[in-house]
Each structure stands twice: as C-alpha cells, then as structure tokens.
DNA sequence: TCGCGGCTCGGGCAAATTTCCCAGGCCGGA
DNA sequence: TCCGGCCTGGGAAATTTGCCCGAGCCGCGA
C-alpha cells in the first residue's frame, strides 16, 4: 500500500487491439499516478506479463480471440490471489458481469463509460475495493430484482464461456483447444446449453447469445 | 488540397466508446498533421457533425448501437460525394468490407492493425487514394480467389430463402414443411450454402445472414 | 433447333456429430 | 456428513454432415 502511494499504480493493459491499447496507455499515463508497465493482446501473454511485472492492477478486455478472458482471470488469480483485475469491455450483460466477478475480477467497467470512470475504478481496486461503472450497477440491480431472470442466468460460468465462443463462430475443436477441454466435453456443454436455454437449433442459440449481449453481430 | 497541406488533416471521430475515442484522439493528434475537430458516438450525430465541421476525413467504427454505420456512410456521401470515410472496426469479414466500400467508404482498417496503419490510411485517403490494412487485403484476396467467393450474392433464390429461415431459427424439418421440400433437400441446401459461403459453422452462417441483413437479431 | 449451363430437387452412404444417460471428482452449504 | 450443484468426460444410438450422384426444368446462345 505505502509502496503504491509512493510510486503510483502500475498497470498491465490487456486488449487485442493495438491502437486501443495505445489510446488507453496515453489516457492512463496522463493521470500522473498511473503507469502502464506492460501490455498484452491475448490471454496467454497476459498471464506471462503478469508473472514478470506483478502489476498493481490488470486492466483487461475479456472479449479476445482465442483463449477466454475469464480463463485468464482465473489463471492470474490462481497464481496470486491478491491480484487486482479490472474488466474493461463493451459487454454489459448481467451474466457476464457475474461470471467475471466470480472468476475473481475486482471491477467491471464498460467502454461506454466516461474516461474518468475507468481511472477512478483503477484507483479504487488498487485500494482493495470493488468497483463498477454506473451502467453495470444498474444492470446488476435490474437483474437482482427480476424474479424470472434471463434465459442465460441458469447457465454456469463454463457454459456461458462456451456459448460465447460458439456464438462467435468457433468450431467445437477450436473451443476445446482454447479452453483445454476434450472435444467430448464441449459437445456435452453444447447439448446442455441447448436444453437449458430451450434452444432447439444452433441458430437460436446464436440469436439468444446475441440478444443477451454475449456476442456482437 | 492546398488547404489540407497548409493546415493539416481535419478528422471527425465516430465511435460509441468515449474512452476509445479519447485514446484515438491522443494517438492521432500526437502525429502533428492530424487534428480531431469533432467526435460522435452514433450515426445520427456523426451526420450532424459532418455537416457542421466538413472534415477532411471521417474515421468511423461501423459497429454502433442503433442506426447502421453503413447507413451513416451513405448519408454522408449523399450529402457530399467527395467525403472521405475510413472505416475502423474490429470486424474483418469480406462481406462487410465489400459492403462498406460499396456504401462509399474510402478505406477499411481493422483495430488489430498497428497504430501506424491507421495514421497512414488517414493520410492516404485524404489524398484521395483508397486504403486498407494488410489483414483486410488478405481477406479480400482470399475471398476473390475462392471459387465460389464468400458473399451471399452467388446464392440462388432458394438458397437465400433457406438460409433466411435457418438463420431465423427454424429447424430442418420446419423449413422442409414450409417450403414443401424433403428434409434431405433442405439438408443438401444447408451443406451447399455452407460451402458456397465458406462458413464452417452454423453460427458463422447466422452471423453472415445477420450482417447481410437477411435476418434481424 | 439443339446443346450447354445453372438452378432445383432428392437418393445414397460413410463419416462425423448430436443426443441422451451415466459416473466420478470437487466444493459449498445445511 | 450428506446433499446438491458444477465440471469433466465415456458410451451408444440416432441423426446430421460431407460429398457424390442423377433427373427435370428453364433460359440462352449457336
């Protein structure tokens, strides 16, 4: 803590778009107390960079090609349970937010937030607090009030993850490779997700994922 | 042109994420010759800002909530056919690229490109040239070489019809019943459509149909 | 007029996937 | 401790896919 106060907050930036990273870096560093010590454009590199740099805060977009961002969060937290991770993404679906927090994230800010929201969130979670942007708070609030819940609420973390990749166009083999699962397990999840959500067709599954904000079309 | 050379290149930035815009602005303005004269976070505002500021180049993410980015391109070009628009997005599908150019875009750069690629593209299209990032060039090259291409324009009427129903969530049996076909024929069409479009997954098929306006989600 | 090519429609058959059902391990709560 | 949930995968039958095939229809150019 005292170290943080003395030297500012070191940040690891994870996003798959170089220019976006470049922009974040400039925005954060113009604050004075925030220092981007490393960048990564995928989950594996993010884990590697975390090990080498041990940053105070990881700012991560969880919608990356290849391995899942949630998986990256779990990996980082497994190595260091005190790691602070701020999810910073365009998605604002309650299930995703819940999944991120239960995977070990300390904060969740959408990209439609004002720049100051991100900066404040970084400072908050560096102090060990939890942080989220206003729109996320509203989404969670709405979600907790609705008794029925979205069709996706009955899905577990893993199921959400697999649905997201599937709806994004990944094949069963690709998903298995990304998540280090057997093809058989992914097939079983595929089936389970369909029965749980009531989708009778892959196309219906994609539409569901899209309307719930799990994937962009 | 001489005006441009004297005062640099004025840019209108269109993206629905404030922080992303903020980042772009800093990246572009650090170049010296690029000046962001206005920003917009949706298609309607983009059109308004274009009318007021008449920028040399519009840098636009076409995946925005609400009105379509393609529609915005058409509107701007309808007002001023000499408008230069650079599409700057995370998508890299051939159909989208073609659609953007035929809507009147002058360039197409993905967010996974290096920052210099965006800057160079802006300068190129300000000179009246066409520009695209390397990955987009590859996507288009692949697309033009594949015997069937990957867009929907080579699908027959029946194929379009079946794709539409399929993407809408109908099962094979339902489609067969609707169109008075045997299940086998629908299956064959399904397969044919996949090979013609290059989709390796039903999910990719749905996304394709959606981006081409064949179905709404 | 004839042939050519494209679209439509479906059969066939091996290979792959989906659909269920089941089980063990793990973990958190009663 | 036991129960229930999630995660992980095996097994086997049912279904679909991948790819090849032929037939009928229609327009178009020689």
Coordinates of C-alpha atoms (C1' of nucleotides) in Angstrom, one line a residue:
Chain A
X1 CA 0.0 0.0 0.0
X2 CA 2.6 2.5 1.1
X3 CA 4.6 1.5 -1.9
X4 CA 1.7 2.2 -4.1
X5 CA 1.2 5.6 -2.6
X6 CA 4.8 6.4 -3.1
X7 CA 5.3 5.2 -6.7
X8 CA 1.9 5.3 -8.1
X9 CA -0.1 2.4 -9.5
X10 CA 1.4 0.0 -12.0
X11 CA -0.9 -1.2 -14.7
X12 CA -0.9 -4.2 -17.1
X13 CA -3.0 -3.5 -20.1
X14 CA -4.7 -6.4 -21.9
X15 CA -6.7 -5.8 -25.1
X16 CA -6.4 -7.4 -28.5
X17 CA -6.4 -4.1 -30.4
X18 CA -3.0 -2.4 -30.5
X19 CA -4.4 1.0 -31.2
X20 CA -6.9 0.8 -28.5
X21 CA -4.1 -0.2 -26.1
X22 CA -2.1 2.7 -27.3
X23 CA -5.0 5.0 -26.6
X24 CA -5.6 3.7 -23.1
X25 CA -2.0 4.0 -22.3
X26 CA -2.0 7.7 -23.2
X27 CA -5.2 8.3 -21.3
X28 CA -4.0 6.5 -18.2
X29 CA -0.5 7.9 -18.2
X30 CA -1.8 11.5 -18.5
X31 CA -3.2 11.0 -15.0
X32 CA 0.2 11.1 -13.3
X33 CA -0.3 8.3 -10.8
X34 CA -1.0 5.5 -13.3
X35 CA 1.9 3.8 -15.1
X36 CA 1.4 1.2 -17.8
X37 CA 4.2 -1.2 -17.2
X38 CA 3.2 -3.8 -19.8
X39 CA 0.7 -4.7 -22.5
X40 CA -0.7 -7.9 -23.9
X41 CA -3.0 -8.8 -26.7
X42 CA -4.1 -12.2 -25.6
X43 CA -4.8 -14.3 -22.5
X44 CA -1.5 -16.3 -22.6
X45 CA 0.7 -13.2 -22.9
X46 CA -1.4 -11.5 -20.2
X47 CA -0.5 -14.3 -17.8
X48 CA 3.1 -14.2 -18.8
X49 CA 3.3 -10.4 -18.4
X50 CA 1.6 -10.7 -15.0
X51 CA 4.2 -13.1 -13.8
X52 CA 7.1 -10.9 -14.9
X53 CA 5.8 -7.5 -13.9
X54 CA 3.5 -8.2 -11.0
X55 CA 1.4 -5.1 -11.6
X56 CA -0.9 -3.4 -9.1
X57 CA -3.8 -3.6 -11.4
X58 CA -4.6 -5.6 -14.6
X59 CA -7.0 -3.8 -17.0
X60 CA -8.4 -6.4 -19.3
X61 CA -10.9 -6.7 -22.1
X62 CA -12.4 -10.1 -21.8
X63 CA -13.6 -10.4 -25.4
X64 CA -10.4 -11.6 -27.0
X65 CA -9.9 -14.0 -29.8
X66 CA -8.5 -17.4 -28.7
X67 CA -8.5 -18.2 -25.0
X68 CA -11.2 -16.7 -22.9
X69 CA -10.6 -13.7 -20.8
X70 CA -12.4 -15.4 -17.9
X71 CA -9.9 -18.1 -18.1
X72 CA -7.1 -15.6 -18.0
X73 CA -8.6 -14.1 -14.8
X74 CA -8.7 -17.5 -13.2
X75 CA -5.1 -18.2 -14.1
X76 CA -3.9 -14.9 -12.8
X77 CA -5.8 -15.3 -9.5
X78 CA -4.6 -18.8 -9.1
X79 CA -1.1 -17.6 -9.2
X80 CA -1.7 -14.6 -7.0
X81 CA -5.0 -14.4 -5.2
X82 CA -4.3 -10.8 -4.3
X83 CA -4.1 -9.8 -7.9
X84 CA -6.5 -6.9 -8.8
X85 CA -8.2 -7.2 -12.1
X86 CA -10.4 -4.6 -13.7
X87 CA -12.6 -6.0 -16.6
X88 CA -12.9 -3.3 -19.2
X89 CA -15.1 -4.3 -22.1
X90 CA -18.0 -3.3 -24.3
X91 CA -20.3 -6.0 -22.9
X92 CA -22.9 -5.2 -20.2
X93 CA -24.8 -8.3 -19.7
X94 CA -25.6 -9.3 -16.2
X95 CA -24.4 -12.9 -16.6
X96 CA -21.1 -11.8 -18.0
X97 CA -20.6 -9.4 -15.1
X98 CA -21.4 -12.1 -12.6
X99 CA -19.1 -14.6 -14.3
X100 CA -16.3 -12.1 -14.3
X101 CA -16.6 -11.3 -10.6
X102 CA -16.9 -14.9 -9.6
X103 CA -13.9 -15.7 -11.7
X104 CA -12.0 -13.2 -9.5
X105 CA -12.3 -9.8 -11.1
X106 CA -12.2 -6.8 -8.7
X107 CA -14.0 -4.4 -11.0
X108 CA -16.1 -4.2 -14.2
X109 CA -16.3 -1.0 -16.3
X110 CA -17.9 -0.8 -19.7
X111 CA -16.2 1.1 -22.6
X112 CA -19.2 3.3 -22.9
X113 CA -18.3 4.9 -19.5
X114 CA -16.6 8.2 -19.2
X115 CA -12.8 8.1 -19.1
X116 CA -12.9 9.3 -15.5
X117 CA -14.9 6.2 -14.5
X118 CA -12.1 3.9 -15.6
X119 CA -9.4 5.9 -13.9
X120 CA -11.4 6.0 -10.7
X121 CA -12.1 2.3 -10.9
X122 CA -8.4 1.6 -11.2
X123 CA -7.6 3.7 -8.1
X124 CA -10.5 2.0 -6.2
X125 CA -9.4 -1.5 -6.9
X126 CA -5.8 -0.7 -6.2
X127 CA -7.0 0.2 -2.7
X128 CA -8.6 -3.2 -2.5
X129 CA -12.1 -2.1 -3.1
X130 CA -14.6 -3.4 -5.6
X131 CA -15.5 -1.1 -8.4
X132 CA -18.0 -1.0 -11.3
X133 CA -19.4 1.6 -13.7
X134 CA -22.8 3.1 -13.1
X135 CA -24.4 1.2 -16.1
X136 CA -23.1 -2.1 -14.7
X137 CA -24.6 -1.3 -11.3
X138 CA -27.9 -0.7 -13.0
X139 CA -27.7 -3.9 -15.0
X140 CA -27.0 -5.9 -11.8
X141 CA -29.7 -4.1 -9.9
X142 CA -32.3 -4.8 -12.6
X143 CA -31.1 -8.4 -12.7
X144 CA -31.4 -8.9 -9.0
X145 CA -35.0 -7.6 -9.0
X146 CA -36.3 -9.6 -11.9
X147 CA -37.6 -12.9 -10.4
X148 CA -37.6 -14.8 -13.7
X149 CA -34.2 -13.8 -14.8
X150 CA -32.8 -14.1 -18.3
X151 CA -32.5 -17.4 -20.1
X152 CA -28.8 -17.2 -19.6
X153 CA -29.0 -16.9 -15.8
X154 CA -29.4 -20.6 -15.4
X155 CA -26.1 -21.2 -17.1
X156 CA -22.9 -21.8 -15.2
X157 CA -19.7 -19.9 -15.9
X158 CA -18.2 -22.5 -18.1
X159 CA -21.4 -22.8 -20.1
X160 CA -21.5 -19.0 -20.7
X161 CA -17.9 -19.1 -21.8
X162 CA -18.5 -21.9 -24.3
X163 CA -21.7 -20.3 -25.5
X164 CA -19.9 -17.1 -26.2
X165 CA -17.1 -18.8 -28.2
X166 CA -19.7 -20.9 -30.1
X167 CA -21.8 -18.0 -31.0
X168 CA -18.7 -16.2 -32.1
X169 CA -18.3 -18.8 -34.8
X170 CA -15.7 -21.1 -33.2
X171 CA -15.9 -24.8 -34.0
X172 CA -16.1 -27.5 -31.3
X173 CA -12.5 -28.4 -31.8
X174 CA -11.4 -24.8 -31.5
X175 CA -13.3 -24.2 -28.3
X176 CA -11.8 -27.4 -26.9
X177 CA -8.4 -26.2 -27.8
X178 CA -8.9 -22.7 -26.4
X179 CA -10.2 -24.0 -23.0
X180 CA -8.1 -27.1 -22.8
X181 CA -11.1 -29.4 -22.7
X182 CA -11.8 -32.6 -24.6
X183 CA -14.0 -32.3 -27.6
X184 CA -16.4 -34.6 -25.9
X185 CA -16.9 -32.2 -23.0
X186 CA -17.5 -29.3 -25.3
X187 CA -20.1 -31.3 -27.2
X188 CA -21.8 -32.1 -23.9
X189 CA -21.8 -28.5 -22.9
X190 CA -23.2 -27.6 -26.3
X191 CA -26.1 -30.0 -25.7
X192 CA -26.6 -28.9 -22.1
X193 CA -26.7 -25.3 -23.1
X194 CA -29.3 -26.0 -25.7
X195 CA -31.5 -27.9 -23.3
X196 CA -31.1 -25.4 -20.5
X197 CA -32.0 -22.4 -22.7
X198 CA -34.6 -24.3 -24.7
X199 CA -32.9 -23.6 -28.0
X200 CA -33.7 -26.3 -30.5
X201 CA -31.3 -25.0 -33.1
X202 CA -27.7 -23.7 -33.2
X203 CA -29.1 -20.6 -34.9
X204 CA -31.5 -20.0 -32.0
X205 CA -28.5 -20.3 -29.7
X206 CA -26.6 -17.7 -31.6
X207 CA -29.6 -15.3 -31.6
X208 CA -30.0 -15.8 -27.9
X209 CA -26.3 -15.1 -27.2
X210 CA -26.6 -12.0 -29.4
X211 CA -29.7 -10.6 -27.8
X212 CA -28.1 -11.1 -24.4
X213 CA -25.0 -9.2 -25.5
X214 CA -22.7 -12.2 -25.3
X215 CA -21.6 -11.7 -28.8
X216 CA -21.8 -8.9 -31.4
X217 CA -23.2 -9.2 -34.8
Chain B
X1 CA -5.8 20.0 -51.3
X2 CA -3.5 23.0 -50.8
X3 CA -5.6 23.9 -47.9
X4 CA -5.1 20.4 -46.5
X5 CA -1.3 20.7 -47.0
X6 CA -1.3 24.1 -45.2
X7 CA -3.4 23.2 -42.2
X8 CA -3.1 19.5 -41.8
X9 CA -5.9 17.0 -42.0
X10 CA -9.1 17.6 -40.0
X11 CA -10.7 14.4 -38.7
X12 CA -14.2 13.5 -37.4
X13 CA -14.0 10.6 -35.0
X14 CA -17.0 8.3 -34.7
X15 CA -17.1 5.5 -32.2
X16 CA -19.6 4.6 -29.5
X17 CA -17.0 4.2 -26.7
X18 CA -15.9 7.5 -25.1
X19 CA -12.6 6.2 -23.8
X20 CA -11.8 4.6 -27.1
X21 CA -12.4 8.0 -28.8
X22 CA -10.3 9.7 -26.2
X23 CA -7.4 7.3 -27.0
X24 CA -7.7 7.7 -30.7
X25 CA -7.7 11.4 -30.4
X26 CA -4.5 11.4 -28.5
X27 CA -2.9 8.9 -30.9
X28 CA -3.9 10.9 -33.9
X29 CA -3.1 14.4 -32.5
X30 CA 0.4 13.3 -31.5
X31 CA 1.1 12.9 -35.2
X32 CA 1.2 16.7 -35.7
X33 CA -0.6 16.8 -39.0
X34 CA -3.9 15.2 -37.8
X35 CA -6.5 17.3 -36.0
X36 CA -9.6 15.9 -34.5
X37 CA -12.2 18.6 -35.0
X38 CA -15.2 16.7 -33.7
X39 CA -16.4 13.4 -32.2
X40 CA -19.7 11.5 -32.4
X41 CA -20.9 8.3 -30.7
X42 CA -23.7 7.4 -33.0
X43 CA -24.7 7.5 -36.7
X44 CA -27.1 10.5 -36.4
X45 CA -24.6 12.7 -34.5
X46 CA -21.9 11.7 -37.0
X47 CA -24.0 13.1 -39.8
X48 CA -24.7 16.3 -37.9
X49 CA -21.1 16.7 -37.0
X50 CA -20.1 16.2 -40.7
X51 CA -22.4 18.9 -41.8
X52 CA -21.1 21.4 -39.3
X53 CA -17.4 20.7 -39.5
X54 CA -16.9 19.3 -43.0
X55 CA -13.8 17.3 -42.0
X56 CA -11.2 16.1 -44.5
X57 CA -11.6 12.6 -43.2
X58 CA -14.2 10.7 -41.1
X59 CA -12.8 7.8 -39.0
X60 CA -15.7 5.6 -38.1
X61 CA -16.4 2.4 -36.3
X62 CA -19.4 0.9 -38.1
X63 CA -20.5 -1.4 -35.3
X64 CA -22.5 1.1 -33.3
X65 CA -25.7 0.6 -31.4
X66 CA -28.8 1.9 -33.2
X67 CA -28.6 3.1 -36.8
X68 CA -26.2 1.2 -39.0
X69 CA -22.8 2.6 -39.7
X70 CA -23.2 1.7 -43.4
X71 CA -26.3 3.9 -43.4
X72 CA -24.3 6.7 -42.0
X73 CA -21.7 6.3 -44.7
X74 CA -24.4 6.5 -47.3
X75 CA -25.9 9.6 -45.7
X76 CA -22.6 11.4 -45.6
X77 CA -21.7 10.5 -49.1
X78 CA -25.2 11.6 -50.3
X79 CA -24.6 15.0 -48.9
X80 CA -21.0 15.3 -50.1
X81 CA -19.8 12.7 -52.6
X82 CA -16.3 13.9 -52.1
X83 CA -16.3 12.9 -48.4
X84 CA -13.5 10.6 -47.3
X85 CA -14.6 7.9 -44.8
X86 CA -12.2 5.5 -43.2
X87 CA -14.0 2.5 -41.6
X88 CA -12.1 1.5 -38.5
X89 CA -13.6 -1.5 -36.8
X90 CA -12.8 -4.9 -35.2
X91 CA -14.6 -6.8 -37.9
X92 CA -12.8 -8.4 -40.8
X93 CA -15.3 -10.3 -42.8
X94 CA -15.2 -10.0 -46.5
X95 CA -18.9 -9.2 -46.9
X96 CA -18.7 -6.3 -44.5
X97 CA -15.6 -4.9 -46.2
X98 CA -17.3 -5.1 -49.6
X99 CA -20.5 -3.6 -48.2
X100 CA -18.5 -0.7 -46.7
X101 CA -16.7 0.1 -49.9
X102 CA -19.8 -0.1 -51.9
X103 CA -21.6 2.2 -49.5
X104 CA -18.9 4.8 -50.2
X105 CA -16.1 4.2 -47.8
X106 CA -12.6 5.1 -48.9
X107 CA -10.7 2.9 -46.6
X108 CA -11.1 0.0 -44.2
X109 CA -8.7 -0.7 -41.3
X110 CA -9.1 -3.2 -38.5
X111 CA -8.4 -2.4 -34.9
X112 CA -5.9 -5.2 -34.8
X113 CA -3.7 -3.2 -37.1
X114 CA -0.6 -1.3 -35.9
X115 CA -1.3 2.4 -35.0
X116 CA 0.8 3.5 -37.9
X117 CA -1.5 1.7 -40.3
X118 CA -4.4 3.9 -39.2
X119 CA -2.4 7.0 -39.5
X120 CA -1.1 6.1 -42.9
X121 CA -4.6 5.2 -44.0
X122 CA -5.9 8.5 -43.0
X123 CA -3.2 10.3 -44.9
X124 CA -3.8 8.1 -48.0
X125 CA -7.5 8.7 -48.2
X126 CA -7.0 12.4 -47.5
X127 CA -5.0 12.4 -50.7
X128 CA -8.0 10.8 -52.5
X129 CA -6.5 7.3 -52.5
X130 CA -8.1 4.1 -51.3
X131 CA -6.6 2.4 -48.3
X132 CA -7.0 -0.8 -46.3
X133 CA -4.9 -2.7 -43.7
X134 CA -2.9 -5.7 -44.6
X135 CA -5.3 -8.2 -43.0
X136 CA -8.2 -6.8 -44.9
X137 CA -6.3 -7.0 -48.1
X138 CA -5.7 -10.7 -47.3
X139 CA -9.3 -11.3 -46.5
X140 CA -10.4 -9.8 -49.8
X141 CA -7.7 -11.6 -51.7
X142 CA -8.8 -15.0 -50.3
X143 CA -12.3 -14.1 -51.0
X144 CA -11.7 -13.3 -54.6
X145 CA -9.7 -16.4 -55.2
X146 CA -12.1 -18.9 -53.6
X147 CA -14.1 -20.4 -56.5
X148 CA -17.4 -19.5 -55.0
X149 CA -16.4 -16.4 -53.2
X150 CA -17.8 -16.0 -49.7
X151 CA -20.5 -13.4 -50.1
X152 CA -24.2 -14.3 -50.5
X153 CA -24.5 -12.8 -53.9
X154 CA -23.8 -16.2 -55.5
X155 CA -26.5 -17.9 -53.7
X156 CA -29.6 -18.9 -55.6
X157 CA -33.1 -17.7 -54.7
X158 CA -33.9 -21.0 -53.0
X159 CA -30.6 -21.0 -51.1
X160 CA -31.2 -17.5 -49.8
X161 CA -34.7 -18.5 -48.8
X162 CA -33.5 -21.5 -46.8
X163 CA -30.6 -19.6 -45.3
X164 CA -33.1 -16.9 -44.1
X165 CA -35.3 -19.4 -42.4
X166 CA -32.4 -21.3 -41.0
X167 CA -30.9 -18.1 -39.5
X168 CA -34.3 -17.2 -38.2
X169 CA -34.1 -20.3 -36.0
X170 CA -36.2 -22.8 -38.0
X171 CA -35.3 -26.4 -37.8
X172 CA -34.6 -28.5 -40.9
X173 CA -37.9 -30.2 -40.6
X174 CA -39.7 -26.9 -40.3
X175 CA -38.0 -25.5 -43.3
X176 CA -38.9 -28.6 -45.3
X177 CA -42.5 -28.2 -44.2
X178 CA -42.7 -24.5 -45.0
X179 CA -41.2 -24.9 -48.5
X180 CA -42.7 -28.3 -49.3
X181 CA -39.4 -29.9 -49.7
X182 CA -37.9 -33.2 -48.5
X183 CA -35.8 -33.0 -45.4
X184 CA -33.0 -34.4 -47.5
X185 CA -33.2 -31.5 -49.9
X186 CA -33.0 -28.9 -47.1
X187 CA -30.0 -30.7 -45.7
X188 CA -28.3 -30.6 -49.0
X189 CA -29.0 -26.9 -49.3
X190 CA -27.7 -26.4 -45.9
X191 CA -24.5 -28.0 -46.9
X192 CA -24.3 -26.2 -50.2
X193 CA -24.8 -22.8 -48.5
X194 CA -22.1 -23.5 -46.1
X195 CA -19.6 -24.5 -48.8
X196 CA -20.5 -21.6 -51.0
X197 CA -20.2 -19.0 -48.3
X198 CA -17.2 -20.6 -46.7
X199 CA -18.9 -20.8 -43.3
X200 CA -17.5 -23.7 -41.3
X201 CA -20.1 -23.4 -38.6
X202 CA -23.9 -22.8 -38.3
X203 CA -23.1 -19.9 -36.0
X204 CA -20.9 -18.3 -38.7
X205 CA -23.8 -18.8 -41.1
X206 CA -26.2 -17.0 -38.8
X207 CA -23.7 -14.1 -38.3
X208 CA -23.3 -13.9 -42.1
X209 CA -27.0 -13.8 -42.7
X210 CA -27.4 -11.1 -40.0
X211 CA -24.6 -8.9 -41.2
X212 CA -26.1 -9.1 -44.7
X213 CA -29.5 -8.1 -43.4
X214 CA -31.1 -11.4 -44.2
X215 CA -32.3 -11.7 -40.6
X216 CA -32.5 -9.3 -37.7
X217 CA -31.3 -10.0 -34.2
Chain C
dT1 C1' -33.4 -26.5 -83.0
dC2 C1' -30.2 -28.3 -80.1
dG3 C1' -26.9 -28.3 -76.6
dC4 C1' -24.9 -26.1 -72.6
dG5 C1' -25.1 -24.5 -68.1
dG6 C1' -27.4 -23.2 -63.9
dC7 C1' -31.0 -23.9 -60.5
dT8 C1' -33.9 -27.1 -58.1
dC9 C1' -34.9 -31.4 -56.1
dG10 C1' -33.6 -35.6 -54.0
dG11 C1' -31.1 -40.6 -53.3
dG12 C1' -27.1 -43.0 -51.2
dC13 C1' -23.5 -43.9 -47.9
dA14 C1' -19.6 -43.4 -45.0
dA15 C1' -18.0 -40.3 -41.5
dA16 C1' -19.0 -37.1 -38.1
dT17 C1' -21.9 -35.0 -34.7
dT18 C1' -25.8 -34.8 -31.7
dT19 C1' -28.5 -36.6 -28.2
dC20 C1' -29.1 -38.7 -24.1
dC21 C1' -27.6 -41.2 -19.9
dC22 C1' -24.2 -42.1 -16.8
dA23 C1' -20.3 -41.5 -13.3
dG24 C1' -16.5 -39.7 -10.7
dG25 C1' -14.3 -35.7 -8.6
dC26 C1' -14.8 -31.3 -6.3
dC27 C1' -16.7 -27.8 -3.5
dG28 C1' -20.0 -25.2 -0.7
dG29 C1' -24.0 -25.2 2.2
dA30 C1' -27.4 -27.4 5.5
Chain D
dT1 C1' -21.8 -35.7 7.0
dC2 C1' -24.7 -35.7 3.3
dC3 C1' -26.9 -33.3 -0.4
dG4 C1' -26.8 -30.7 -4.5
dG5 C1' -24.5 -28.2 -8.0
dC6 C1' -20.9 -27.7 -11.4
dC7 C1' -17.2 -29.6 -14.2
dT8 C1' -15.3 -33.2 -16.7
dG9 C1' -15.7 -37.0 -19.9
dG10 C1' -17.2 -42.1 -21.6
dG11 C1' -20.6 -44.8 -24.2
dA12 C1' -24.1 -45.9 -27.7
dA13 C1' -27.9 -45.0 -30.5
dA14 C1' -29.9 -41.6 -33.5
dT15 C1' -29.3 -38.0 -36.5
dT16 C1' -26.8 -34.9 -39.5
dT17 C1' -22.9 -33.8 -42.5
dG18 C1' -20.0 -34.2 -46.3
dC19 C1' -19.7 -35.3 -50.8
dC20 C1' -21.1 -37.8 -54.9
dC21 C1' -24.6 -38.8 -58.0
dG22 C1' -28.7 -38.2 -61.5
dA23 C1' -33.0 -36.1 -63.2
dG24 C1' -36.1 -32.4 -64.6
dC25 C1' -36.7 -27.7 -65.8
dC26 C1' -35.7 -23.3 -68.0
dG27 C1' -33.2 -19.7 -70.4
dC28 C1' -29.7 -18.5 -73.6
dG29 C1' -26.7 -18.5 -77.3
dA30 C1' -25.1 -21.1 -81.6

